[in-house]
Short mmCIF file of C-alpha atoms in Angstrom, two decimals:
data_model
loop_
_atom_site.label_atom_id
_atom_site.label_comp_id
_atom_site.label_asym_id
_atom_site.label_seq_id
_atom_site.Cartn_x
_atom_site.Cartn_y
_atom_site.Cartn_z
CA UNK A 29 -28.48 -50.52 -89.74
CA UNK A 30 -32.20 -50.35 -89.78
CA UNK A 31 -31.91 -51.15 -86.05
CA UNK A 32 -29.84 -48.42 -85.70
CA UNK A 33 -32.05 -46.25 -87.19
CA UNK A 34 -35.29 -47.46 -85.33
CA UNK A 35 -33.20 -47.07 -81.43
CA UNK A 36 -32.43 -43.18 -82.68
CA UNK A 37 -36.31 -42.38 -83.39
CA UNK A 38 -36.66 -43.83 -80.24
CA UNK A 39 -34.32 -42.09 -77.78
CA UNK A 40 -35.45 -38.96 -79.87
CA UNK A 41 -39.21 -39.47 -79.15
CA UNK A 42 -38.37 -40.15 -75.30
CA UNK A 43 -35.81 -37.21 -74.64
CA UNK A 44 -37.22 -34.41 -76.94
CA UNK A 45 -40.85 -35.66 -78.13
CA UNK A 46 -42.52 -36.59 -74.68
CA UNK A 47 -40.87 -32.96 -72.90
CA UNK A 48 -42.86 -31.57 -75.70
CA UNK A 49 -45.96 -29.25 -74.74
CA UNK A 50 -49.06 -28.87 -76.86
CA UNK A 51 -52.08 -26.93 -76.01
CA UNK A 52 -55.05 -27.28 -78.67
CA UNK A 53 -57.23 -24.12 -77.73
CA UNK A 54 -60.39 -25.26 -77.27
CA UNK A 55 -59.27 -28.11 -74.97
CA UNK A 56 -57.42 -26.19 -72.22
CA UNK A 57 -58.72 -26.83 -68.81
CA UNK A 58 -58.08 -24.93 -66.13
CA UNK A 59 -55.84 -27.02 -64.90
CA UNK A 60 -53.42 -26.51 -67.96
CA UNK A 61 -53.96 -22.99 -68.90
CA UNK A 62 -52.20 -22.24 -65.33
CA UNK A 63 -49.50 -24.47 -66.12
CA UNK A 64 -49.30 -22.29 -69.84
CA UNK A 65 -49.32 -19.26 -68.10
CA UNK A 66 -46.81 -20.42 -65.44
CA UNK A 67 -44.38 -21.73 -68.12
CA UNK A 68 -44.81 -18.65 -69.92
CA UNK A 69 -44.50 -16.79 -66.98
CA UNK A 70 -47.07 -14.70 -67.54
CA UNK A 71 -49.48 -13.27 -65.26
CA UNK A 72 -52.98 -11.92 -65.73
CA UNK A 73 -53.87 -8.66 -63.90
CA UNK A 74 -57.62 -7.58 -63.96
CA UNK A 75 -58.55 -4.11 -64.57
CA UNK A 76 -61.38 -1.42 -64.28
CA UNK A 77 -62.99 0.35 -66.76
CA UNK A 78 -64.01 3.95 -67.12
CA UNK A 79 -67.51 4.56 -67.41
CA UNK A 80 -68.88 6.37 -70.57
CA UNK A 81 -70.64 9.67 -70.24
CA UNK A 82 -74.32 9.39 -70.83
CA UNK A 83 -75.42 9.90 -73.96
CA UNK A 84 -71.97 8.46 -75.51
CA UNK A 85 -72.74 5.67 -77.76
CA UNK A 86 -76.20 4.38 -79.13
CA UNK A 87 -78.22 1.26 -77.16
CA UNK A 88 -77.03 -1.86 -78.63
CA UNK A 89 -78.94 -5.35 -78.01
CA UNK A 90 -77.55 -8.15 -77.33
CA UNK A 91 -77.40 -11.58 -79.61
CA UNK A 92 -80.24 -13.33 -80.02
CA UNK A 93 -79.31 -16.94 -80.16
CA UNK A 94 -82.17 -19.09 -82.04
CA UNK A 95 -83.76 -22.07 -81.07
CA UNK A 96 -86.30 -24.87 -82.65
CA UNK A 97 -88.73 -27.20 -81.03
CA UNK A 98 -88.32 -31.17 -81.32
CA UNK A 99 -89.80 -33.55 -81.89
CA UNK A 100 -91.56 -33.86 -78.15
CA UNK A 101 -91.61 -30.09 -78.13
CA UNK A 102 -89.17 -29.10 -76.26
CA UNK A 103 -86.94 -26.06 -77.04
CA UNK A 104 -83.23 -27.09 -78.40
CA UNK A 105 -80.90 -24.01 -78.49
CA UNK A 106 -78.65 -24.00 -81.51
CA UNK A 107 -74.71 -24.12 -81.22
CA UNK A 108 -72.35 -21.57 -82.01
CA UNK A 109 -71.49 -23.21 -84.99
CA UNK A 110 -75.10 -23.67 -86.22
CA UNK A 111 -75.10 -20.15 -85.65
CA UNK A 112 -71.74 -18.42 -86.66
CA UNK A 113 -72.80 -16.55 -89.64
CA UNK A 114 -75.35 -14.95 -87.78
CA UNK A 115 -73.31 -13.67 -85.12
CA UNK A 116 -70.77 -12.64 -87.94
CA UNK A 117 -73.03 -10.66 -89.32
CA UNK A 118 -74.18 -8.97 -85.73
CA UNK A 119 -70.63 -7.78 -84.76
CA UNK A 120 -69.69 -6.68 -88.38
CA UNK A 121 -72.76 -4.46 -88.23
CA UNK A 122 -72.14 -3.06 -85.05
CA UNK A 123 -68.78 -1.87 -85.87
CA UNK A 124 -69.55 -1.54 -89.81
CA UNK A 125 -67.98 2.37 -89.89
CA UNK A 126 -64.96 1.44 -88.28
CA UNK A 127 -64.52 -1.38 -90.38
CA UNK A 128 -65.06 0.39 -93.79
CA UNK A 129 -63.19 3.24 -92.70
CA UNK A 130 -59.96 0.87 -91.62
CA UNK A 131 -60.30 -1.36 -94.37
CA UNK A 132 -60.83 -4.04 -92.58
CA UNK A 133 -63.38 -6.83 -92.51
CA UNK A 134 -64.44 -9.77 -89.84
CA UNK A 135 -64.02 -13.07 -91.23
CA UNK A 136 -64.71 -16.48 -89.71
CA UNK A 137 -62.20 -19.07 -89.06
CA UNK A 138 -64.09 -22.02 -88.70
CA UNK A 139 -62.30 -23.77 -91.91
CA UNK A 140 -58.95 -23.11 -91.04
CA UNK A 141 -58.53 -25.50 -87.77
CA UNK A 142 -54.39 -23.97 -88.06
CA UNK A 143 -54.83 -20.53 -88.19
CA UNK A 144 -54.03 -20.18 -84.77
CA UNK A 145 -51.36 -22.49 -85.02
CA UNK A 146 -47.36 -21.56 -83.59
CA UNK A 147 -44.40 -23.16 -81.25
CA UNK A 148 -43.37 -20.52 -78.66
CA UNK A 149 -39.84 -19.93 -79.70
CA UNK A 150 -37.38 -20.65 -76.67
CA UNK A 151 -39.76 -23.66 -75.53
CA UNK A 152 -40.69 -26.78 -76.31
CA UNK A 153 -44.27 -25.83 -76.62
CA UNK A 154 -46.62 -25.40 -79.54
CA UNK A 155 -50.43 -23.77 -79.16
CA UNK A 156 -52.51 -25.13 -81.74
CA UNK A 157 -56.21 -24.38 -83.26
CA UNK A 158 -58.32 -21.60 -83.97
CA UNK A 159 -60.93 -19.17 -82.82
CA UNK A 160 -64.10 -18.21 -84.13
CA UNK A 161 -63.66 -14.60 -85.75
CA UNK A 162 -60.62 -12.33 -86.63
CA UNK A 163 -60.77 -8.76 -87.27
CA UNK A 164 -58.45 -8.24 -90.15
CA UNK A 165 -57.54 -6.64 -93.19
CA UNK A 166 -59.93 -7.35 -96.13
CA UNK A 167 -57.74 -7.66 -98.51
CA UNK A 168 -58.73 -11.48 -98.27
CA UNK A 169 -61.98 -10.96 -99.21
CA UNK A 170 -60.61 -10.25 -102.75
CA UNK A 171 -57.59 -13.02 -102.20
CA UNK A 172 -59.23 -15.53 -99.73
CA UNK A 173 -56.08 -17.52 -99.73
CA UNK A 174 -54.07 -14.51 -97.90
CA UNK A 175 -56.06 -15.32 -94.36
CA UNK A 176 -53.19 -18.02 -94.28
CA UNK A 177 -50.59 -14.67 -93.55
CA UNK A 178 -53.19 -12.65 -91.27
CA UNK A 179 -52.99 -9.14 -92.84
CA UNK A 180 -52.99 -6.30 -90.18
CA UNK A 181 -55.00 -8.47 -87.92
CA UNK A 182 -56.35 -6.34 -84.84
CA UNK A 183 -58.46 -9.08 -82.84
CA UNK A 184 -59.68 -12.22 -82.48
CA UNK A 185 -62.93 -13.31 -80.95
CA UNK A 186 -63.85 -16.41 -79.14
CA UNK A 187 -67.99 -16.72 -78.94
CA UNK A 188 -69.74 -18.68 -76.36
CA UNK A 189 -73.59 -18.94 -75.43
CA UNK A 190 -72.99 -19.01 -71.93
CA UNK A 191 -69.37 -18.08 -70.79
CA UNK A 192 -67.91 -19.79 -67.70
CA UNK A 193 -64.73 -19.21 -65.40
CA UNK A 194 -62.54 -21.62 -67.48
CA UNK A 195 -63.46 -20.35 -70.70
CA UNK A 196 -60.59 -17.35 -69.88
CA UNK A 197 -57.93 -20.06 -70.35
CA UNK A 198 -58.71 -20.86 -74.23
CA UNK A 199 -59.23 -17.38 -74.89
CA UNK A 200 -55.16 -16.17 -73.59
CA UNK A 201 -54.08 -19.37 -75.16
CA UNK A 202 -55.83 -17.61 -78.18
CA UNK A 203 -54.14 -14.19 -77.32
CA UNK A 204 -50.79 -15.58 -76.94
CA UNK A 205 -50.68 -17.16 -80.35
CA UNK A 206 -51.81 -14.87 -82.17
CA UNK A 207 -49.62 -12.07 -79.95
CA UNK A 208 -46.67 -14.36 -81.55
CA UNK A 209 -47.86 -14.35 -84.92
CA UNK A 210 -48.54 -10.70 -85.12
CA UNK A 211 -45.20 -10.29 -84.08
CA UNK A 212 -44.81 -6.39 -82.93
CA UNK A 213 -48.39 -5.53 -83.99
CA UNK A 214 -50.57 -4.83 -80.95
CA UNK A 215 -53.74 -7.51 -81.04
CA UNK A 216 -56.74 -8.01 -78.57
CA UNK A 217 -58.69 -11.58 -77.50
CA UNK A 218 -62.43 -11.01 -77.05
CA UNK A 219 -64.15 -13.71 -74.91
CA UNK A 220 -68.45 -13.12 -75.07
CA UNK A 221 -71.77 -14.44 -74.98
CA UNK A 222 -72.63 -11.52 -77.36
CA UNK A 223 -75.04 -10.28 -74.67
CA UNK A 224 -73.63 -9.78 -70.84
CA UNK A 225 -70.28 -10.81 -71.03
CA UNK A 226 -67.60 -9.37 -73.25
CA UNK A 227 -64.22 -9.83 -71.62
CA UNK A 228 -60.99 -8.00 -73.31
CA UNK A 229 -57.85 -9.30 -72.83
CA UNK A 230 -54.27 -7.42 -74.00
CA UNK A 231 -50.84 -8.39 -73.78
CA UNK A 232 -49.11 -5.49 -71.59
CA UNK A 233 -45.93 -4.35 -70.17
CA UNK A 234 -43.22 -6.54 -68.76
CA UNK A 235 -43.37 -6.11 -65.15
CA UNK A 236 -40.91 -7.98 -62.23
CA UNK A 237 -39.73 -10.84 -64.77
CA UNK A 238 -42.83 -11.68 -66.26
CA UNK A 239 -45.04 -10.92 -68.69
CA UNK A 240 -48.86 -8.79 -67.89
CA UNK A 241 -51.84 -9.81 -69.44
CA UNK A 242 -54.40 -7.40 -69.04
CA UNK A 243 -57.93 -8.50 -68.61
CA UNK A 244 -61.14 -5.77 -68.31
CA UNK A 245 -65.08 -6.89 -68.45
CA UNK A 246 -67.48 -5.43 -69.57
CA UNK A 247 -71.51 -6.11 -69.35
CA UNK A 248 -72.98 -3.72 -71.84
CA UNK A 249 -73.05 -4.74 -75.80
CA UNK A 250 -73.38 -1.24 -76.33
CA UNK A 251 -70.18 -0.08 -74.28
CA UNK A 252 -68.18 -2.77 -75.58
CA UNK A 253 -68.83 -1.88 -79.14
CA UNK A 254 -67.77 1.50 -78.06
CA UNK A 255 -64.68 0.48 -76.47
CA UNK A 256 -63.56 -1.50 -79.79
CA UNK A 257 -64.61 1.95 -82.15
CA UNK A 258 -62.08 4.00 -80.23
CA UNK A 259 -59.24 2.24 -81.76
CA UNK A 260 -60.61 4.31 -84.86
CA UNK A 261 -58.88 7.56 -83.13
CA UNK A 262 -55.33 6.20 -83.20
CA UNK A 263 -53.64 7.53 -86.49
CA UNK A 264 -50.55 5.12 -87.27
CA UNK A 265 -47.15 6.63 -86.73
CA UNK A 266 -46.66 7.03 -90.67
CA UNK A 267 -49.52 10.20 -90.36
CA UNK A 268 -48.07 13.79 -90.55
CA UNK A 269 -44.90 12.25 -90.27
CA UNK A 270 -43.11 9.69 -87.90
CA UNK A 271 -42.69 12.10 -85.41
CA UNK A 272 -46.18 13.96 -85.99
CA UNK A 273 -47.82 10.71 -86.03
CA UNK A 274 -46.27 9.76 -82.34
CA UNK A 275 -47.16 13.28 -81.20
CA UNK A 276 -50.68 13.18 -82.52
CA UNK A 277 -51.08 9.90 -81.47
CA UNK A 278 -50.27 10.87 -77.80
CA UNK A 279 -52.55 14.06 -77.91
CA UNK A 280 -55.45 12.20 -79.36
CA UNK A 281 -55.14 9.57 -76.34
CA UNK A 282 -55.09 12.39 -74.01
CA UNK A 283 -58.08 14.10 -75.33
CA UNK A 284 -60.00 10.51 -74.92
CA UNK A 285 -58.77 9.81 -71.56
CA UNK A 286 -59.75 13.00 -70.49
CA UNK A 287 -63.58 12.61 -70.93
CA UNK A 288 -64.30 8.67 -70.54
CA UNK A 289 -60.67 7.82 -68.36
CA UNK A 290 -57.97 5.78 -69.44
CA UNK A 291 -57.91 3.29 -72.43
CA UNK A 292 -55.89 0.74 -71.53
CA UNK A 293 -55.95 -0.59 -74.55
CA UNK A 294 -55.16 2.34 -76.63
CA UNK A 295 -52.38 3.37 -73.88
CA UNK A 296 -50.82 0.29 -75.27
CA UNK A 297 -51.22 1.19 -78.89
CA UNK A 298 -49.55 4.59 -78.39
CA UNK A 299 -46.30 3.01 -76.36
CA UNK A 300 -46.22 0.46 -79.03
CA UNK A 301 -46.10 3.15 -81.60
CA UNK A 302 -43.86 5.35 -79.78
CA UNK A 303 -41.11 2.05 -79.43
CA UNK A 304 -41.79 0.69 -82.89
CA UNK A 305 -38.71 1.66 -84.11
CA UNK A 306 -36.25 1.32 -81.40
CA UNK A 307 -34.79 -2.90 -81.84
CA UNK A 308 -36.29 -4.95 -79.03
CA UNK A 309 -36.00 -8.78 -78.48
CA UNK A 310 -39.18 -10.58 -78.16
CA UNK A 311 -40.10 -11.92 -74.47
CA UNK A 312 -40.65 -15.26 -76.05
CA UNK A 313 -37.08 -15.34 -77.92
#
């Protein structure tokens, strides 16, 4: 009997165990973030930006990373982690208004290595991890133990000191997890340096059979805090209303678009809004 029971586990683990995907975050190379994207069949479509007016926006600087000398005096640049409260602190103060006014707070992850953790329903693939901040409700700072259920979670943000080509692949493995998790609430991946970098991504229509990921860069700290405030204009489709709220919704992204161009992003807000309530199945299901 036991053998019986040991040649089952077996022919499980080589017919359903070793077709099994698993992509830990930080870890995916270039190499296998195509292969995610491909088996996802999802496609990443890069996009401009409108230009603010001048004069829009305060002068923002970027994020000083700290250093100390050794022991032969030379200059040893700390690590993100060394260094996480800090930059915490730098991007909750930069978008402190919006924050207090939403009710929401930016928390880091660093303890919870799961909280980016989900299989990809209708494959045999699981993401696993985390990322460095979250943008969220802060209701967990009162009930810590809620970050487990991410409470109206808006973004995440994936911090590096120096940002590379590759470094796109952990942050949509990021985005797609946490896409999945939100379920039908419309999130954002941030990719920076905290200084000349700051790369947006945002899951977008369906377009020819696949899935769009929309990517848009950005090289001023000042614009990009900007470009994250807007979402403050949105009012949620309860406002007024349901049908007020869509309405107002719409206007309000017309009046924007009108004097710095199109926001992608809060395009995708407003359509999300505006289909909310009709049944859809996920792409993933």
């Amino acid at each position: 009997m036991d053998q019986v029971v040991q040649e089952v586990h077996e022919m499980y683990a080589q017919t359903v165990l070793t077709k099994r995907k698993r992509y830990v975050h930080s870890k995916v190379t270039s190499t296998q973030g195509r292969q995610l994207l491909r088996d996802l069949r999802i496609k990443v479509d890069t996009v401009r930006t409108v230009p603010f007016p001048v004069g829009m926006g305060g002068p923002v600087g970027g994020f000083g990373w700290e250093s100390v000398m050794d022991g032969n005096g030379e200059e040893i640049v700390l690590t993100e982690a060394q260094q996480k409260e800090r930059y915490r602190h730098y991007v909750e103060h930069n978008i402190g208004a919006v924050l207090e006014e939403k009710r929401l707070c930016v928390v880091g992850v660093e303890n919870d290595q799961n909280v980016l953790t989900v299989d990809v329903p209708g494959h045999d693939i699981e993401l696993s991890g985390r990322t460095d901040l979250l943008v969220l409700s802060d209701i967990i700072q009162d009930n810590p133990n809620d970050l487990q259920y991410l409470p109206d979670v808006k973004m995440l943000i994936e911090v590096k000191k120096k940002v590379v080509p590759s470094c796109d692949f952990q942050a949509l493995s990021e985005l797609i997890a946490l896409d999945l998790i939100a379920d039908d609430d419309p999130v954002v991946a941030l990719l920076t340096d905290l200084n000349g970098s700051w790369l947006f991504f945002w899951v977008s229509e369906n377009k020819n059979d696949s899935v769009r990921i929309l990517k848009a860069t950005i090289k001023n700290p000042g614009e990009a805090f900007e470009r994250m405030k807007l979402k403050k204009a949105l009012p949620s489709i309860g406002e007024g209303g349901e049908s007020g709220g869509i309405r107002e919704s719409i206007e309000r992204y017309y009046d924007i678009a009108s004097c710095l161009g199109p926001d992608l992003d809060m395009a995708r807000a407003v359509a999300r809004q505006v289909t909310r309530s009709i049944p859809t199945l996920s792409y993933f299901s």
